[in-house]
GROMACS .gro file of C-alpha atoms in nm:
model
  311
    1MET     CA    1  -0.819   0.496   1.084
    2LEU     CA    2  -0.811   0.313   0.741
    3ILE     CA    3  -0.531   0.066   0.689
    4SER     CA    4  -0.388  -0.077   0.370
    5CYS     CA    5  -0.175  -0.384   0.391
    6GLY     CA    6   0.062  -0.494   0.117
    7ASP     CA    7   0.311  -0.393  -0.154
    8ALA     CA    8   0.523  -0.089  -0.165
    9LEU     CA    9   0.766  -0.069  -0.451
   10ILE     CA   10   0.931   0.133  -0.724
   11ASP     CA   11   0.766   0.141  -1.066
   12PHE     CA   12   0.990   0.226  -1.364
   13VAL     CA   13   0.731   0.386  -1.578
   14PRO     CA   14   0.774   0.447  -1.954
   15THR     CA   15   0.880   0.791  -2.084
   16ARG     CA   16   1.086   0.927  -2.372
   17ASN     CA   17   1.437   1.088  -2.373
   18ALA     CA   18   1.535   1.403  -2.548
   19GLU     CA   19   1.600   1.196  -2.861
   20GLY     CA   20   1.260   1.047  -2.850
   21ARG     CA   21   1.388   0.696  -2.766
   22GLU     CA   22   1.213   0.484  -2.501
   23ALA     CA   23   1.335   0.541  -2.133
   24VAL     CA   24   1.199   0.468  -1.792
   25MET     CA   25   1.161   0.696  -1.487
   26PRO     CA   26   1.146   0.565  -1.121
   27ALA     CA   27   0.817   0.633  -0.944
   28VAL     CA   28   0.679   0.520  -0.602
   29GLY     CA   29   0.411   0.262  -0.644
   30GLY     CA   30   0.273  -0.063  -0.526
   31SER     CA   31  -0.105  -0.117  -0.540
   32CYS     CA   32  -0.161  -0.126  -0.156
   33LEU     CA   33   0.072   0.172  -0.094
   34ASN     CA   34  -0.105   0.355  -0.376
   35VAL     CA   35  -0.446   0.294  -0.204
   36ALA     CA   36  -0.309   0.416   0.122
   37ILE     CA   37  -0.174   0.739  -0.033
   38GLY     CA   38  -0.500   0.785  -0.219
   39MET     CA   39  -0.709   0.759   0.102
   40ALA     CA   40  -0.473   0.992   0.302
   41ARG     CA   41  -0.462   1.253   0.025
   42LEU     CA   42  -0.836   1.266   0.029
   43GLY     CA   43  -0.820   1.338   0.400
   44ALA     CA   44  -0.863   1.008   0.581
   45SER     CA   45  -0.638   0.909   0.871
   46THR     CA   46  -0.446   0.622   0.697
   47GLY     CA   47  -0.177   0.377   0.781
   48LEU     CA   48   0.034   0.127   0.574
   49VAL     CA   49   0.111  -0.233   0.700
   50GLY     CA   50   0.391  -0.413   0.506
   51GLY     CA   51   0.764  -0.424   0.459
   52ILE     CA   52   0.965  -0.129   0.341
   53SER     CA   53   1.338  -0.145   0.272
   54THR     CA   54   1.595   0.082   0.431
   55ASP     CA   55   1.778   0.115   0.087
   56MET     CA   56   1.773   0.408  -0.137
   57PHE     CA   57   1.439   0.307  -0.301
   58GLY     CA   58   1.295   0.225   0.039
   59ARG     CA   59   1.372   0.584   0.151
   60MET     CA   60   1.205   0.712  -0.163
   61ILE     CA   61   0.897   0.518  -0.060
   62ALA     CA   62   0.895   0.630   0.300
   63ASP     CA   63   0.948   0.994   0.198
   64HIS     CA   64   0.663   0.970  -0.062
   65ALA     CA   65   0.426   0.808   0.195
   66ALA     CA   66   0.507   1.066   0.460
   67ALA     CA   67   0.455   1.353   0.213
   68SER     CA   68   0.103   1.220   0.158
   69ASN     CA   69   0.027   1.188   0.525
   70VAL     CA   70   0.030   0.803   0.536
   71GLU     CA   71   0.129   0.672   0.887
   72LEU     CA   72   0.421   0.429   0.863
   73GLY     CA   73   0.440   0.331   1.229
   74LEU     CA   74   0.273   0.001   1.154
   75ALA     CA   75   0.510  -0.077   0.856
   76THR     CA   76   0.819  -0.306   0.900
   77ARG     CA   77   1.158  -0.153   0.788
   78SER     CA   78   1.439  -0.394   0.690
   79ASP     CA   79   1.758  -0.411   0.500
   80HIS     CA   80   1.606  -0.647   0.239
   81GLN     CA   81   1.605  -0.477  -0.106
   82THR     CA   82   1.301  -0.289  -0.255
   83THR     CA   83   1.070  -0.465  -0.511
   84LEU     CA   84   1.114  -0.317  -0.857
   85ALA     CA   85   0.863  -0.316  -1.140
   86PHE     CA   86   0.918  -0.220  -1.496
   87VAL     CA   87   0.605  -0.095  -1.679
   88ARG     CA   88   0.511  -0.105  -2.045
   89ILE     CA   89   0.181   0.022  -2.175
   90VAL     CA   90   0.040  -0.221  -2.435
   91ALA     CA   91  -0.301  -0.141  -2.604
   92GLY     CA   92  -0.393   0.094  -2.318
   93GLU     CA   93  -0.319  -0.154  -2.048
   94SER     CA   94  -0.014  -0.149  -1.805
   95HIS     CA   95   0.208  -0.459  -1.821
   96TYR     CA   96   0.460  -0.532  -1.558
   97ALA     CA   97   0.792  -0.716  -1.507
   98PHE     CA   98   0.861  -0.766  -1.138
   99TYR     CA   99   1.193  -0.819  -0.961
  100ASP     CA  100   1.081  -0.947  -0.614
  101ALA     CA  101   1.320  -1.198  -0.482
  102GLU     CA  102   1.409  -1.170  -0.122
  103THR     CA  103   1.272  -0.813  -0.093
  104ALA     CA  104   1.131  -0.618   0.207
  105THR     CA  105   0.780  -0.672   0.094
  106ARG     CA  106   0.830  -1.055   0.051
  107ASN     CA  107   0.993  -1.086   0.394
  108TRP     CA  108   0.724  -0.889   0.585
  109THR     CA  109   0.579  -1.058   0.894
  110TYR     CA  110   0.261  -0.947   1.072
  111ARG     CA  111   0.335  -0.839   1.436
  112ARG     CA  112   0.042  -0.970   1.627
  113GLY     CA  113  -0.084  -0.734   1.879
  114SER     CA  114   0.081  -0.423   1.719
  115ILE     CA  115  -0.258  -0.295   1.580
  116LEU     CA  116  -0.550  -0.179   1.798
  117PHE     CA  117  -0.830  -0.288   1.559
  118ASP     CA  118  -1.103  -0.133   1.757
  119ARG     CA  119  -0.972   0.200   1.617
  120VAL     CA  120  -0.950   0.072   1.256
  121GLU     CA  121  -1.260   0.120   1.051
  122ALA     CA  122  -1.139  -0.077   0.741
  123LEU     CA  123  -0.857  -0.291   0.642
  124HIS     CA  124  -0.777  -0.325   0.272
  125VAL     CA  125  -0.565  -0.614   0.132
  126GLY     CA  126  -0.457  -0.754  -0.200
  127SER     CA  127  -0.217  -0.750  -0.494
  128THR     CA  128   0.144  -0.909  -0.516
  129THR     CA  129   0.176  -0.969  -0.135
  130LEU     CA  130  -0.093  -1.243  -0.171
  131VAL     CA  131   0.100  -1.430  -0.450
  132ASN     CA  132   0.364  -1.571  -0.237
  133ASP     CA  133   0.294  -1.824   0.055
  134GLN     CA  134   0.447  -1.622   0.332
  135GLY     CA  135   0.268  -1.286   0.236
  136ALA     CA  136  -0.062  -1.478   0.195
  137ALA     CA  137  -0.028  -1.646   0.538
  138GLU     CA  138   0.068  -1.323   0.712
  139THR     CA  139  -0.225  -1.137   0.565
  140LYS     CA  140  -0.467  -1.413   0.675
  141ALA     CA  141  -0.348  -1.369   1.022
  142LEU     CA  142  -0.402  -0.993   0.997
  143ILE     CA  143  -0.749  -1.033   0.864
  144ALA     CA  144  -0.841  -1.292   1.136
  145ASP     CA  145  -0.747  -1.027   1.413
  146ALA     CA  146  -0.910  -0.734   1.221
  147ARG     CA  147  -1.237  -0.894   1.110
  148PRO     CA  148  -1.426  -0.879   1.445
  149THR     CA  149  -1.433  -0.502   1.439
  150SER     CA  150  -1.312  -0.392   1.090
  151THR     CA  151  -1.448  -0.398   0.746
  152ILE     CA  152  -1.237  -0.605   0.517
  153SER     CA  153  -1.166  -0.467   0.162
  154PHE     CA  154  -1.014  -0.684  -0.113
  155ASP     CA  155  -0.882  -0.614  -0.453
  156PRO     CA  156  -0.695  -0.914  -0.601
  157ASN     CA  157  -0.508  -0.686  -0.859
  158CYS     CA  158  -0.371  -0.989  -1.031
  159ARG     CA  159  -0.016  -1.008  -1.167
  160PRO     CA  160  -0.021  -1.337  -1.381
  161ASN     CA  161   0.350  -1.321  -1.458
  162LEU     CA  162   0.412  -1.382  -1.087
  163VAL     CA  163   0.182  -1.674  -1.049
  164LYS     CA  164   0.351  -2.015  -1.077
  165ASP     CA  165   0.049  -2.235  -0.996
  166LYS     CA  166  -0.283  -2.093  -1.126
  167PRO     CA  167  -0.511  -2.348  -0.972
  168SER     CA  168  -0.364  -2.279  -0.619
  169TYR     CA  169  -0.371  -1.905  -0.681
  170LEU     CA  170  -0.734  -1.916  -0.782
  171ALA     CA  171  -0.814  -2.121  -0.471
  172ARG     CA  172  -0.629  -1.866  -0.264
  173MET     CA  173  -0.808  -1.561  -0.416
  174ALA     CA  174  -1.147  -1.735  -0.353
  175GLU     CA  175  -1.047  -1.768   0.011
  176PHE     CA  176  -0.955  -1.415   0.048
  177ALA     CA  177  -1.271  -1.300  -0.125
  178ALA     CA  178  -1.484  -1.509   0.122
  179SER     CA  179  -1.340  -1.311   0.411
  180ALA     CA  180  -1.412  -0.970   0.248
  181ASP     CA  181  -1.704  -0.738   0.295
  182LEU     CA  182  -1.619  -0.538  -0.013
  183ILE     CA  183  -1.450  -0.660  -0.337
  184LYS     CA  184  -1.333  -0.450  -0.625
  185MET     CA  185  -1.160  -0.604  -0.931
  186SER     CA  186  -1.093  -0.496  -1.279
  187ASP     CA  187  -1.253  -0.656  -1.585
  188VAL     CA  188  -0.913  -0.790  -1.672
  189ASP     CA  189  -0.864  -0.953  -1.321
  190PHE     CA  190  -1.221  -1.094  -1.343
  191ALA     CA  191  -1.141  -1.256  -1.673
  192TYR     CA  192  -0.827  -1.412  -1.529
  193LEU     CA  193  -1.004  -1.530  -1.215
  194HIS     CA  194  -1.348  -1.622  -1.354
  195GLY     CA  195  -1.307  -1.654  -1.726
  196GLU     CA  196  -1.624  -1.595  -1.927
  197GLU     CA  197  -1.855  -1.622  -1.637
  198PRO     CA  198  -2.120  -1.358  -1.648
  199TYR     CA  199  -2.045  -1.065  -1.417
  200GLN     CA  200  -2.399  -1.084  -1.273
  201GLN     CA  201  -2.367  -1.448  -1.194
  202ARG     CA  202  -2.050  -1.422  -1.011
  203ALA     CA  203  -2.148  -1.119  -0.818
  204SER     CA  204  -2.474  -1.287  -0.711
  205ALA     CA  205  -2.267  -1.591  -0.584
  206MET     CA  206  -2.043  -1.351  -0.379
  207LEU     CA  207  -2.350  -1.158  -0.242
  208GLY     CA  208  -2.482  -1.489  -0.140
  209GLN     CA  209  -2.158  -1.565   0.061
  210GLY     CA  210  -2.229  -1.263   0.268
  211ILE     CA  211  -2.013  -1.018   0.084
  212SER     CA  212  -2.186  -0.668   0.096
  213LEU     CA  213  -2.052  -0.500  -0.210
  214VAL     CA  214  -1.889  -0.625  -0.545
  215VAL     CA  215  -1.749  -0.366  -0.793
  216ILE     CA  216  -1.603  -0.433  -1.131
  217THR     CA  217  -1.416  -0.158  -1.303
  218ARG     CA  218  -1.397  -0.160  -1.685
  219GLY     CA  219  -1.160   0.126  -1.781
  220ASN     CA  220  -1.333   0.364  -2.029
  221ASN     CA  221  -1.648   0.173  -1.993
  222GLY     CA  222  -1.700   0.282  -1.631
  223ALA     CA  223  -1.781   0.063  -1.330
  224ILE     CA  224  -2.065  -0.167  -1.219
  225ALA     CA  225  -2.155  -0.255  -0.866
  226TRP     CA  226  -2.386  -0.509  -0.704
  227HIS     CA  227  -2.525  -0.479  -0.349
  228ALA     CA  228  -2.789  -0.694  -0.188
  229GLY     CA  229  -3.000  -0.408  -0.081
  230ALA     CA  230  -2.919  -0.127  -0.343
  231GLY     CA  231  -2.917  -0.365  -0.638
  232GLN     CA  232  -2.702  -0.312  -0.950
  233ILE     CA  233  -2.560   0.021  -1.015
  234GLU     CA  234  -2.353   0.148  -1.309
  235VAL     CA  235  -2.154   0.461  -1.351
  236GLN     CA  236  -1.971   0.606  -1.642
  237ALA     CA  237  -1.597   0.684  -1.657
  238PRO     CA  238  -1.514   1.067  -1.705
  239GLN     CA  239  -1.378   1.163  -2.047
  240VAL     CA  240  -1.020   1.258  -1.993
  241ALA     CA  241  -0.688   1.302  -2.179
  242ILE     CA  242  -0.502   0.983  -2.073
  243ALA     CA  243  -0.133   1.007  -1.991
  244ASP     CA  244  -0.138   0.645  -1.865
  245THR     CA  245  -0.349   0.416  -1.657
  246ILE     CA  246  -0.100   0.326  -1.390
  247GLY     CA  247  -0.255   0.346  -1.042
  248ALA     CA  248  -0.611   0.419  -1.175
  249GLY     CA  249  -0.764   0.111  -1.021
  250ASP     CA  250  -0.584   0.196  -0.688
  251SER     CA  251  -0.704   0.547  -0.705
  252PHE     CA  252  -1.066   0.410  -0.765
  253GLN     CA  253  -1.027   0.180  -0.465
  254ALA     CA  254  -0.889   0.452  -0.237
  255ALA     CA  255  -1.182   0.696  -0.329
  256LEU     CA  256  -1.439   0.415  -0.295
  257LEU     CA  257  -1.323   0.351   0.070
  258PHE     CA  258  -1.281   0.715   0.148
  259ALA     CA  259  -1.626   0.813   0.006
  260LEU     CA  260  -1.789   0.536   0.211
  261HIS     CA  261  -1.606   0.647   0.509
  262LYS     CA  262  -1.711   1.016   0.452
  263GLN     CA  263  -2.079   0.909   0.420
  264GLY     CA  264  -2.067   0.688   0.738
  265ARG     CA  265  -2.116   0.378   0.535
  266LEU     CA  266  -1.794   0.196   0.564
  267ALA     CA  267  -1.855   0.002   0.895
  268ARG     CA  268  -1.980  -0.334   0.820
  269GLN     CA  269  -2.350  -0.291   0.921
  270GLN     CA  270  -2.364   0.053   0.765
  271LEU     CA  271  -2.221  -0.086   0.437
  272LYS     CA  272  -2.499  -0.350   0.437
  273GLU     CA  273  -2.761  -0.071   0.477
  274ILE     CA  274  -2.640   0.178   0.207
  275GLY     CA  275  -2.905   0.298  -0.034
  276ALA     CA  276  -2.879   0.307  -0.413
  277ASP     CA  277  -2.846   0.691  -0.436
  278GLU     CA  278  -2.565   0.695  -0.187
  279LEU     CA  279  -2.388   0.412  -0.344
  280ARG     CA  280  -2.420   0.584  -0.686
  281ARG     CA  281  -2.256   0.903  -0.548
  282VAL     CA  282  -1.977   0.695  -0.391
  283LEU     CA  283  -1.902   0.513  -0.728
  284SER     CA  284  -1.911   0.831  -0.923
  285PHE     CA  285  -1.670   0.999  -0.699
  286ALA     CA  286  -1.435   0.688  -0.724
  287ALA     CA  287  -1.457   0.705  -1.106
  288ASN     CA  288  -1.365   1.068  -1.112
  289CYS     CA  289  -1.074   1.008  -0.889
  290ALA     CA  290  -0.951   0.729  -1.118
  291GLY     CA  291  -1.012   0.956  -1.420
  292LEU     CA  292  -0.800   1.232  -1.273
  293THR     CA  293  -0.515   0.986  -1.196
  294CYS     CA  294  -0.510   0.880  -1.562
  295THR     CA  295  -0.428   1.235  -1.679
  296ARG     CA  296  -0.086   1.230  -1.521
  297PRO     CA  297   0.202   0.970  -1.540
  298GLY     CA  298   0.269   0.714  -1.276
  299ALA     CA  299   0.048   0.642  -0.977
  300ASP     CA  300  -0.039   0.986  -0.863
  301PRO     CA  301  -0.381   0.987  -0.684
  302PRO     CA  302  -0.572   1.320  -0.636
  303TRP     CA  303  -0.561   1.536  -0.334
  304SER     CA  304  -0.883   1.650  -0.176
  305HIS     CA  305  -0.857   2.005  -0.322
  306GLU     CA  306  -0.838   1.860  -0.673
  307ILE     CA  307  -1.171   1.679  -0.670
  308THR     CA  308  -1.527   1.768  -0.561
  309TRP     CA  309  -1.803   1.556  -0.437
  310SER     CA  310  -2.179   1.637  -0.393
  311TRP     CA  311  -2.251   1.548  -0.030
   0.00000   0.00000   0.00000
């Protein structure tokens, strides 16, 4: 099984009403839920760990996850309200305003002993759950239990408007990165976390820490990956008609993990031994999945019948 731990929320995505005025439309989202949905739709046995409300929006989330074959038995249901995020597209990038006080996601606690990690091939973490102290602490406990047998995947998916103390947040992200086997971040996240440091320099430092794979996505400019054995690999983004970019990075992450799983390269030792040609196929598949997601509004990752791969 593949597990994603973290946020599940409702995005209010931009649209236009009949008069052409700006409007918003509710859509199920949350980076870590999107990753779970993306992996499940591609055909992997997938579960979500995190907090989901029992309110109207929480029922929307649960129904959406179930319809995509995501297992919710490991999630915690509560009567805390659902996190809401309002989205605007500015210069092709999604910008968010979050309403996240006292929500089901923020009040999630990890139930130790509830997960049989010897059956979990990989655990993915990241995004808004790691901004607040409780979410970060609970996720650290989860990683500590998972790491002996499961590959750890990390995408910081930064949301600067939620960060109150940037130095502390940067230190926290560095700590999570150090516990990961695989790190994916966007170029925007990289700039927020590492400023103008060259990609190659930071990737080399991360590989030196024992991280197996570092991937940076760059929107229309494709993705670059660094691996200790396979070296540096770059793939192009597909040319598509973009509806919006919401969930594109999550779709890339989901497809990356699924493709590694499909090729038998997701387990920690197998990931260390992946070859350049294999890794290029994995990255190209992930880029194509992200591109397809961009052709439709909201976070709507592809199903297995919508995408092809060459292995």
